[in-house]
PDB file of C-alpha atoms in Angstrom:
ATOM      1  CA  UNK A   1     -71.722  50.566 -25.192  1.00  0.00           C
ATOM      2  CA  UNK A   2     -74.000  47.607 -24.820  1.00  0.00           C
ATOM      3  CA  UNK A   3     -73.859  43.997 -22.786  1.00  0.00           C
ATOM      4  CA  UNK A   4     -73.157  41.715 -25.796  1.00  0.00           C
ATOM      5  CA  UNK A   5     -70.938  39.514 -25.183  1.00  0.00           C
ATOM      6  CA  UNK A   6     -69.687  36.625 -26.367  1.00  0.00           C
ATOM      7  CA  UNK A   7     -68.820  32.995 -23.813  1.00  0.00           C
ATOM      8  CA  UNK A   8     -65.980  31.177 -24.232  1.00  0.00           C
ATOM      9  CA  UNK A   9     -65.413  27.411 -23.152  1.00  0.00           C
ATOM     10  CA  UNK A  10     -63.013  24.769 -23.478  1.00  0.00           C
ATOM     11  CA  UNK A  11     -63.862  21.534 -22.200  1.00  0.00           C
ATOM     12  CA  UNK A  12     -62.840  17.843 -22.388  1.00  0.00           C
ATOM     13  CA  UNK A  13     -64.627  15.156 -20.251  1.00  0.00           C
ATOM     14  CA  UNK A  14     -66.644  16.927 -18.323  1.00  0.00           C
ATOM     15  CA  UNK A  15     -70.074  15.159 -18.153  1.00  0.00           C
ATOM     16  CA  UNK A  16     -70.101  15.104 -14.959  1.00  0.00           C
ATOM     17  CA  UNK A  17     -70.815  18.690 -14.764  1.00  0.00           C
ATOM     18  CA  UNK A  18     -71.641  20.089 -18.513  1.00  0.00           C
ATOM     19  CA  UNK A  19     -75.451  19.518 -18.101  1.00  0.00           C
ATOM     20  CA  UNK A  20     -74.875  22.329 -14.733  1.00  0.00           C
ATOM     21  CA  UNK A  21     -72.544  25.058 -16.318  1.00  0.00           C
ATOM     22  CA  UNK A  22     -74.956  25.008 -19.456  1.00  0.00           C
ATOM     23  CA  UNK A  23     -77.996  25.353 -17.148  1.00  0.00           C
ATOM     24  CA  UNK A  24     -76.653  28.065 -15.117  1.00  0.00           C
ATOM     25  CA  UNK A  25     -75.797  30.108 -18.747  1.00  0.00           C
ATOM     26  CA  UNK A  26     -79.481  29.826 -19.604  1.00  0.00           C
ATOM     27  CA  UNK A  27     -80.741  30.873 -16.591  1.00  0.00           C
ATOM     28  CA  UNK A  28     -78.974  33.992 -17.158  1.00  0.00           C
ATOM     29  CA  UNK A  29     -80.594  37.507 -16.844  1.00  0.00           C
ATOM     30  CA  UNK A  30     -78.021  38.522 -19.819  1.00  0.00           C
ATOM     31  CA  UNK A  31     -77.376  35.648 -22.198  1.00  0.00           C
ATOM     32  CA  UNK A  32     -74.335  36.022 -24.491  1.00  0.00           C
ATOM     33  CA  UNK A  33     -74.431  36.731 -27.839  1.00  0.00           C
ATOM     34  CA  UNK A  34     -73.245  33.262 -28.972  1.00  0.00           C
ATOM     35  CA  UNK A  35     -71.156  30.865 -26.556  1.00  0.00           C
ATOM     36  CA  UNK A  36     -68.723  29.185 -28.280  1.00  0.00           C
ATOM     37  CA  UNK A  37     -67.943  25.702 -26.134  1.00  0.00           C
ATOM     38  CA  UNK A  38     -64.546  24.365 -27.352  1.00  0.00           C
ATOM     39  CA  UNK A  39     -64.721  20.711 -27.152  1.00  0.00           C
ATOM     40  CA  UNK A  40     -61.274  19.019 -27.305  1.00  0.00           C
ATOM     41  CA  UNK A  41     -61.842  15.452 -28.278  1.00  0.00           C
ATOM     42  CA  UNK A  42     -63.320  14.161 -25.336  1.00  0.00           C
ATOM     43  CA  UNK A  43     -64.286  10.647 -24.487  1.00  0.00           C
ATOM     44  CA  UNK A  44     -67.373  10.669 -22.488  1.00  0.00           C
ATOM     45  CA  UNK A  45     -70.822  12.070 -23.096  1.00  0.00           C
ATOM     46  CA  UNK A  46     -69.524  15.645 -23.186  1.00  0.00           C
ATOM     47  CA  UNK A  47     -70.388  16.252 -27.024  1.00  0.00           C
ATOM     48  CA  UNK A  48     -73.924  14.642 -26.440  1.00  0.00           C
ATOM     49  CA  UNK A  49     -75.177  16.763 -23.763  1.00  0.00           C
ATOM     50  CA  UNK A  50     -73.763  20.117 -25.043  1.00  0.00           C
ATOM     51  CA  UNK A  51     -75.863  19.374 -28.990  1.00  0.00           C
ATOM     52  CA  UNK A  52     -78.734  18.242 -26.546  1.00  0.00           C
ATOM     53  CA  UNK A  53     -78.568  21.629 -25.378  1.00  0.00           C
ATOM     54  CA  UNK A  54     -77.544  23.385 -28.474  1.00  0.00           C
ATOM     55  CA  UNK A  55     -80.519  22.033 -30.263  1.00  0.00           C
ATOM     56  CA  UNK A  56     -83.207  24.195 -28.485  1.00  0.00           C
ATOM     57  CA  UNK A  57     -80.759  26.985 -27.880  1.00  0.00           C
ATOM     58  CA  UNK A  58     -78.954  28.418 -31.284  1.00  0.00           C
ATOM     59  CA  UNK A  59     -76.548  30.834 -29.559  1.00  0.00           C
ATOM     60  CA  UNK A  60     -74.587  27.562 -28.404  1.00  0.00           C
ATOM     61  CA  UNK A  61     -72.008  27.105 -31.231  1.00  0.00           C
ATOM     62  CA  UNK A  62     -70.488  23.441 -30.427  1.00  0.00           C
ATOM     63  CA  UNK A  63     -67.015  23.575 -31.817  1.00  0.00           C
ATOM     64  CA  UNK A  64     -64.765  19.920 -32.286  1.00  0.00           C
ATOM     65  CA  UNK A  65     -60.501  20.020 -31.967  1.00  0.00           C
ATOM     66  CA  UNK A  66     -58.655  17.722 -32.318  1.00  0.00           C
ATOM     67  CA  UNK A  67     -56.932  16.135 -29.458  1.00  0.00           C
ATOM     68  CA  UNK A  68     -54.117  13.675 -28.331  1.00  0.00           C
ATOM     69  CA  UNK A  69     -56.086  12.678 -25.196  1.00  0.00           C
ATOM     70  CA  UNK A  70     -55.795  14.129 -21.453  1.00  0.00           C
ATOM     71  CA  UNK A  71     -55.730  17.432 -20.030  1.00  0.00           C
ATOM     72  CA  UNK A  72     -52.893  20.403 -19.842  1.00  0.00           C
ATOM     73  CA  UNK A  73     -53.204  24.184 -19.793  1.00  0.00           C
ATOM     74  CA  UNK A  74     -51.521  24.889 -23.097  1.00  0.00           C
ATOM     75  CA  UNK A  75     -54.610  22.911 -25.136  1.00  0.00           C
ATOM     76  CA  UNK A  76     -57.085  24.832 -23.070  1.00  0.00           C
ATOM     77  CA  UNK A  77     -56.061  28.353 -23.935  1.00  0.00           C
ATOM     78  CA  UNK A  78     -55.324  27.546 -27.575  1.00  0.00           C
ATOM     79  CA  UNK A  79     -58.573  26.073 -27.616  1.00  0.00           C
ATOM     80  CA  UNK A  80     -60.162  29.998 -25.793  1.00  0.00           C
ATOM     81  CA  UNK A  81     -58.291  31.658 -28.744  1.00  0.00           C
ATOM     82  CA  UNK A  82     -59.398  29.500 -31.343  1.00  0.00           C
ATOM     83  CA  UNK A  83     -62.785  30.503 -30.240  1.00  0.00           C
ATOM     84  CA  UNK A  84     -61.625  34.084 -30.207  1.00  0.00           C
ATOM     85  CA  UNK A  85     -60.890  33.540 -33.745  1.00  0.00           C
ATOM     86  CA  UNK A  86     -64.514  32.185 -34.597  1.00  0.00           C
ATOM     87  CA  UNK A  87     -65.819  35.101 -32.848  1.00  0.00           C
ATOM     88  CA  UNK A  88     -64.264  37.994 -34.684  1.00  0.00           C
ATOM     89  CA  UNK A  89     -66.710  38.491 -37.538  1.00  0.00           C
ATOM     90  CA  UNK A  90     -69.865  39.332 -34.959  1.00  0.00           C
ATOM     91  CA  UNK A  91     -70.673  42.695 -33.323  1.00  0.00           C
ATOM     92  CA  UNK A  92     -69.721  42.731 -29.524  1.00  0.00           C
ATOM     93  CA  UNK A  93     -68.251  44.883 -26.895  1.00  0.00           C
ATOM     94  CA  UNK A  94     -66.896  42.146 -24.258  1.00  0.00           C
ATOM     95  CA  UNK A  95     -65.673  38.259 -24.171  1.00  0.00           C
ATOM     96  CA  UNK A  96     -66.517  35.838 -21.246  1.00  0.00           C
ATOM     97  CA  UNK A  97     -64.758  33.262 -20.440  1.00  0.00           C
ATOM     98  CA  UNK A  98     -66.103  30.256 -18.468  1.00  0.00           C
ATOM     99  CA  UNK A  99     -64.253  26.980 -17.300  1.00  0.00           C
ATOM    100  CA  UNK A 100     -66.346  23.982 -18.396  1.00  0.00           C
ATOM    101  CA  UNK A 101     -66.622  22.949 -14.307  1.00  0.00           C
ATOM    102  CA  UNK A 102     -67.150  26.105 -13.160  1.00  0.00           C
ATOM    103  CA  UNK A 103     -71.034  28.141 -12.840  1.00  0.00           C
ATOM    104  CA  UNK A 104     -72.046  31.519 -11.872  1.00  0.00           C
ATOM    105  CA  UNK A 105     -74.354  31.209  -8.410  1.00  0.00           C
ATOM    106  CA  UNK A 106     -76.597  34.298  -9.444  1.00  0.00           C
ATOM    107  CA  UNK A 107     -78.828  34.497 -12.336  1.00  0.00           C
ATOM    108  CA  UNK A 108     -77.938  38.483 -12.536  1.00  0.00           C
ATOM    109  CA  UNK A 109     -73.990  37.563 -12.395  1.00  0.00           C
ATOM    110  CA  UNK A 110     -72.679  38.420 -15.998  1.00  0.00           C
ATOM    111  CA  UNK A 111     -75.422  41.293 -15.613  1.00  0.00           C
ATOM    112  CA  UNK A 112     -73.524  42.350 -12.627  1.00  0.00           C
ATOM    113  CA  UNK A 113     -70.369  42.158 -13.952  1.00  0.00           C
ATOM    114  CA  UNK A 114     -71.247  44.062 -17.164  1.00  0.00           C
ATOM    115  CA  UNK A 115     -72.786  46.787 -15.147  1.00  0.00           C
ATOM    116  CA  UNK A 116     -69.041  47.386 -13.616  1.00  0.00           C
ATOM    117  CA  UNK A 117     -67.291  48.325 -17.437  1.00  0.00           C
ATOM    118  CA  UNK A 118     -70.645  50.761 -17.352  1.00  0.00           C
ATOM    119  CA  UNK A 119     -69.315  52.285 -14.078  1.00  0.00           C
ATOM    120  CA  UNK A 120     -65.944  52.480 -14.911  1.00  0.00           C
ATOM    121  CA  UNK A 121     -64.516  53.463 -18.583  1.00  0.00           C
ATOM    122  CA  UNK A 122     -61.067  52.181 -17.739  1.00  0.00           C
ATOM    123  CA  UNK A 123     -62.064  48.813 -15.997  1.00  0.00           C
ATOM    124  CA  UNK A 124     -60.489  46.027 -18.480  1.00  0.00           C
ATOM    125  CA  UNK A 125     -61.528  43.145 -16.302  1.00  0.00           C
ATOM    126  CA  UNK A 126     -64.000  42.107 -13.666  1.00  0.00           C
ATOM    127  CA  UNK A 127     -65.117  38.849 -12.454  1.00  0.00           C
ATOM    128  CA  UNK A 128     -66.312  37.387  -9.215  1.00  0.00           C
ATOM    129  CA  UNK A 129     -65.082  34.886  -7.075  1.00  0.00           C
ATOM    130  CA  UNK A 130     -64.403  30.655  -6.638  1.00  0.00           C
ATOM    131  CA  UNK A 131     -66.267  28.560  -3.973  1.00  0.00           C
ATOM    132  CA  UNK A 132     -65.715  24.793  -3.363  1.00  0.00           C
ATOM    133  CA  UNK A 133     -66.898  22.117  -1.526  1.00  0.00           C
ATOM    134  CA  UNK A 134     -64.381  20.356  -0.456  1.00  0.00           C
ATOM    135  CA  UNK A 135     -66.280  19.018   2.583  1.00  0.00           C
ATOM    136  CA  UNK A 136     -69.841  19.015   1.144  1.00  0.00           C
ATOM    137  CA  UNK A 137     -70.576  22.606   1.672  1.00  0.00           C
ATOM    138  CA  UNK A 138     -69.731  25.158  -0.935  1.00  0.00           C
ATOM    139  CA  UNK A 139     -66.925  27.561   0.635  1.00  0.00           C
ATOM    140  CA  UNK A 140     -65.269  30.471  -0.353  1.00  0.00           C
ATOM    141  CA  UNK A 141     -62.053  29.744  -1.818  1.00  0.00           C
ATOM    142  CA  UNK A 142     -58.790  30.528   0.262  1.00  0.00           C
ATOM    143  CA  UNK A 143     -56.801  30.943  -2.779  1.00  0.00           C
ATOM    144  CA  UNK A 144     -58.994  34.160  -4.326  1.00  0.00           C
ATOM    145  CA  UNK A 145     -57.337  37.562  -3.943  1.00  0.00           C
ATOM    146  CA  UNK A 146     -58.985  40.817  -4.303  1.00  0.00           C
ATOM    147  CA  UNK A 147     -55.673  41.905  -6.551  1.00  0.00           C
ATOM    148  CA  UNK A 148     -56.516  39.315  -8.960  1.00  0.00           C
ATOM    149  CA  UNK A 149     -59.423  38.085 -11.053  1.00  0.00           C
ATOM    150  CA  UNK A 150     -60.755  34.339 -11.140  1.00  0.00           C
ATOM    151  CA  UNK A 151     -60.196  32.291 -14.318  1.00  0.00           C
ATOM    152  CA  UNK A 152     -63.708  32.522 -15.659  1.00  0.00           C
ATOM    153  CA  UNK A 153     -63.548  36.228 -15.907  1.00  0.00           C
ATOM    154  CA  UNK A 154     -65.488  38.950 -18.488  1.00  0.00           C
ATOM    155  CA  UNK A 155     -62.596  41.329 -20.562  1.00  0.00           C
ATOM    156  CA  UNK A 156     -63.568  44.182 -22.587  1.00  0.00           C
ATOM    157  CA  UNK A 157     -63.082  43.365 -25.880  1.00  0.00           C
ATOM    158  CA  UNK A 158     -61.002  46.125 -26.192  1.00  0.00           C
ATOM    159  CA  UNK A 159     -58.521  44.824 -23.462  1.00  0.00           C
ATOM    160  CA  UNK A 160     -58.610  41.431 -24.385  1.00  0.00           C
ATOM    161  CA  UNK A 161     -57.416  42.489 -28.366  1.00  0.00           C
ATOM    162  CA  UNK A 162     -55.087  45.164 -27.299  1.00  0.00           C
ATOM    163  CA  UNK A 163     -53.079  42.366 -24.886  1.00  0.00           C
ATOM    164  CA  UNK A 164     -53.386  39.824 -28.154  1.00  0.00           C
ATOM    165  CA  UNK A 165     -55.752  37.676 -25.555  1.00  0.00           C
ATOM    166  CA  UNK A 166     -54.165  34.226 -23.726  1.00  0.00           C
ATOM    167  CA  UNK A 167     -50.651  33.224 -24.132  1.00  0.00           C
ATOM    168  CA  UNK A 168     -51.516  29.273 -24.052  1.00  0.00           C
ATOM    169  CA  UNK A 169     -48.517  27.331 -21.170  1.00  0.00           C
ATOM    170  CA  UNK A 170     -48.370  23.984 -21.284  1.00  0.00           C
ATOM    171  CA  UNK A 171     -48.454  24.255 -17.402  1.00  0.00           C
ATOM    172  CA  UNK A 172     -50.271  26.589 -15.138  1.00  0.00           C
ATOM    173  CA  UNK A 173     -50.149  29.929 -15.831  1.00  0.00           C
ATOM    174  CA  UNK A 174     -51.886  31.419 -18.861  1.00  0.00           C
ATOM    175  CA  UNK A 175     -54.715  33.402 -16.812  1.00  0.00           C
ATOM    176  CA  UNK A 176     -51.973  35.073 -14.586  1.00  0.00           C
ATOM    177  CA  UNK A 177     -49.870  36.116 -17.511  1.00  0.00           C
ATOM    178  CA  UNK A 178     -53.107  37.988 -19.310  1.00  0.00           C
ATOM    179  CA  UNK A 179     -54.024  39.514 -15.797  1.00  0.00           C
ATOM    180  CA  UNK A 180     -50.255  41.174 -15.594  1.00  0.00           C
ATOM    181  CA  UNK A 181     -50.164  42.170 -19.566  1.00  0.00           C
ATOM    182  CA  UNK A 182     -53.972  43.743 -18.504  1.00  0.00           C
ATOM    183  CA  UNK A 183     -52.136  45.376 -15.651  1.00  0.00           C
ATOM    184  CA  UNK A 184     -49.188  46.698 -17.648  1.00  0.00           C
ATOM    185  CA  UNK A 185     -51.511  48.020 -20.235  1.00  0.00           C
ATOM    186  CA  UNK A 186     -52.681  50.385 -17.814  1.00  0.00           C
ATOM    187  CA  UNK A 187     -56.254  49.049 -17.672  1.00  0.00           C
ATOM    188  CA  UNK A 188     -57.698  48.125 -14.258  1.00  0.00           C
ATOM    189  CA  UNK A 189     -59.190  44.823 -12.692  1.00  0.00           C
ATOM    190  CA  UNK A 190     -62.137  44.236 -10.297  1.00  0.00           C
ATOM    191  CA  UNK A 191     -63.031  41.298  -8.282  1.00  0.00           C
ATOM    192  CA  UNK A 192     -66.837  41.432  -6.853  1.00  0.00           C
ATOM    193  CA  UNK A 193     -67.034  39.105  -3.402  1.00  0.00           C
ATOM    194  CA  UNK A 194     -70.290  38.855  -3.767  1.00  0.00           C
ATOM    195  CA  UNK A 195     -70.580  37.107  -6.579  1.00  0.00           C
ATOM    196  CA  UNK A 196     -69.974  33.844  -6.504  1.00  0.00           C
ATOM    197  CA  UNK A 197     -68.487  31.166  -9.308  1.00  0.00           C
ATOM    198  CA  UNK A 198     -69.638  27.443  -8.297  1.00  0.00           C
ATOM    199  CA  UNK A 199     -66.470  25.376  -9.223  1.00  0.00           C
ATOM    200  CA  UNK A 200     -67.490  21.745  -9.705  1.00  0.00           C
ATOM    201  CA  UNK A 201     -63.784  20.094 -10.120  1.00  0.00           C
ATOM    202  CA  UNK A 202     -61.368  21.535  -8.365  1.00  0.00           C
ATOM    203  CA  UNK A 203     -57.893  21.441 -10.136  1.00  0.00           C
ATOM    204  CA  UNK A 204     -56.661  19.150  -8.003  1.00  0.00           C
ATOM    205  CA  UNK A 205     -59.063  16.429  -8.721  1.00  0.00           C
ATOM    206  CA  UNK A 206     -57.842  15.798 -12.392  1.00  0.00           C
ATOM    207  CA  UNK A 207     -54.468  13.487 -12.414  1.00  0.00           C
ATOM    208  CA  UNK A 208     -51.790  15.331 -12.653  1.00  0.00           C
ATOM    209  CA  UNK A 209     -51.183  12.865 -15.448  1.00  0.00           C
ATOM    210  CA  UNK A 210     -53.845  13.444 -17.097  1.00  0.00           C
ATOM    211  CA  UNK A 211     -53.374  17.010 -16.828  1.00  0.00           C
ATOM    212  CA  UNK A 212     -50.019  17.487 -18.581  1.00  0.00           C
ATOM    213  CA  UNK A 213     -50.166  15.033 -21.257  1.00  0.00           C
ATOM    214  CA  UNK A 214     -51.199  16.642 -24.644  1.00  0.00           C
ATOM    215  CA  UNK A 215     -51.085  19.496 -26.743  1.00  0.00           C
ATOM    216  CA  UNK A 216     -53.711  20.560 -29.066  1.00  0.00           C
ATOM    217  CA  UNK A 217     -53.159  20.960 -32.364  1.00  0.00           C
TER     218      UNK A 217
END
């Protein structure tokens, strides 16, 4: 076993924040093998800064769907399994996936993480866990759990085909039910509190109109 992988991310309006997550990938210790970013049909400059990026760096594999406009959780996930689908045909041993606001803190983090499936043969997922700011300072999440993994998280490819990867909700929902069919296939799960995911838009600053609007096609 190696530490390709291939990153997954779907994002939609997310300028504000794009330019960071991409940074944070390159600065990587570990790069993926390709990192397919899911854009679906935003309105802002998202599309312009990812090909800015994707221009010097080839792995980054810019990806258009079509969309009705605003956000929910079902077009997210179908958008993460289309890019599982795009994925299939090249030669890795895990998938990473990345929310479009959210970046690792270290530069070693997916090296980290991939380290742990070394360790341990049966671990299925691993990731670390969310801070936020949400008075100026970044702080360590009160929703993370040690029983549970965070929503950008790194499957074994294995895993991640064996549970037939996200279920897509149109609500909320989708990374908890792929954490319990991980469970149920008897693999194991490992959160490391050391490592730190930078989220950039918390969930609750997106409308919850905007959130629950559409459904990708």
């Amino acid at each position: 076993m190696n530490n390709r992988y291939v990153l997954i991310t779907a994002a939609k309006d997310e300028e504000a924040c794009i330019g960071k997550i991409i940074e944070s990938v390159l600065r990587q210790t570990v790069q993926p093998l390709a990192w397919f970013i899911m854009d679906d049909g935003s309105t802002d400059r998202t599309v312009s800064i990812i090909e800015r990026f994707a221009a010097d760096h080839p792995f980054i594999r810019l990806q258009s769907a079509r969309s009705r406009g605003g956000r929910n959780f079902g077009s997210q996930y179908k958008a993460i399994q289309a890019a599982c689908e795009l994925a299939k045909p090249l030669e890795f041993d895990f998938v990473a996936v990345q929310d479009a606001d959210q970046a690792p803190e270290r530069e070693d983090y997916y090296e980290s993480i991939l380290s742990e499936f070394q360790k341990n043969p049966r671990l299925g997922v691993a990731s670390g866990v969310i801070y936020e700011r949400p008075r100026g300072n970044w702080e360590f999440r009160p929703e993370n759990s040690e029983d549970s993994v965070a929503a950008s998280a790194v499957f074994r490819r294995n895993t991640f085909d064996q549970v037939g990867g996200y279920t897509p909700l149109y609500y909320q929902g989708s990374d908890w039910l792929i954490q319990l069919k991980v469970r149920m296939a008897r693999w194991e799960l490992l959160t490391r509190p050391d490592l730190h995911i930078l989220h950039y838009r918390p969930t609750s600053s997106a409308s919850r109109s905007e959130e629950h609007t559409s459904e990708l096609q």
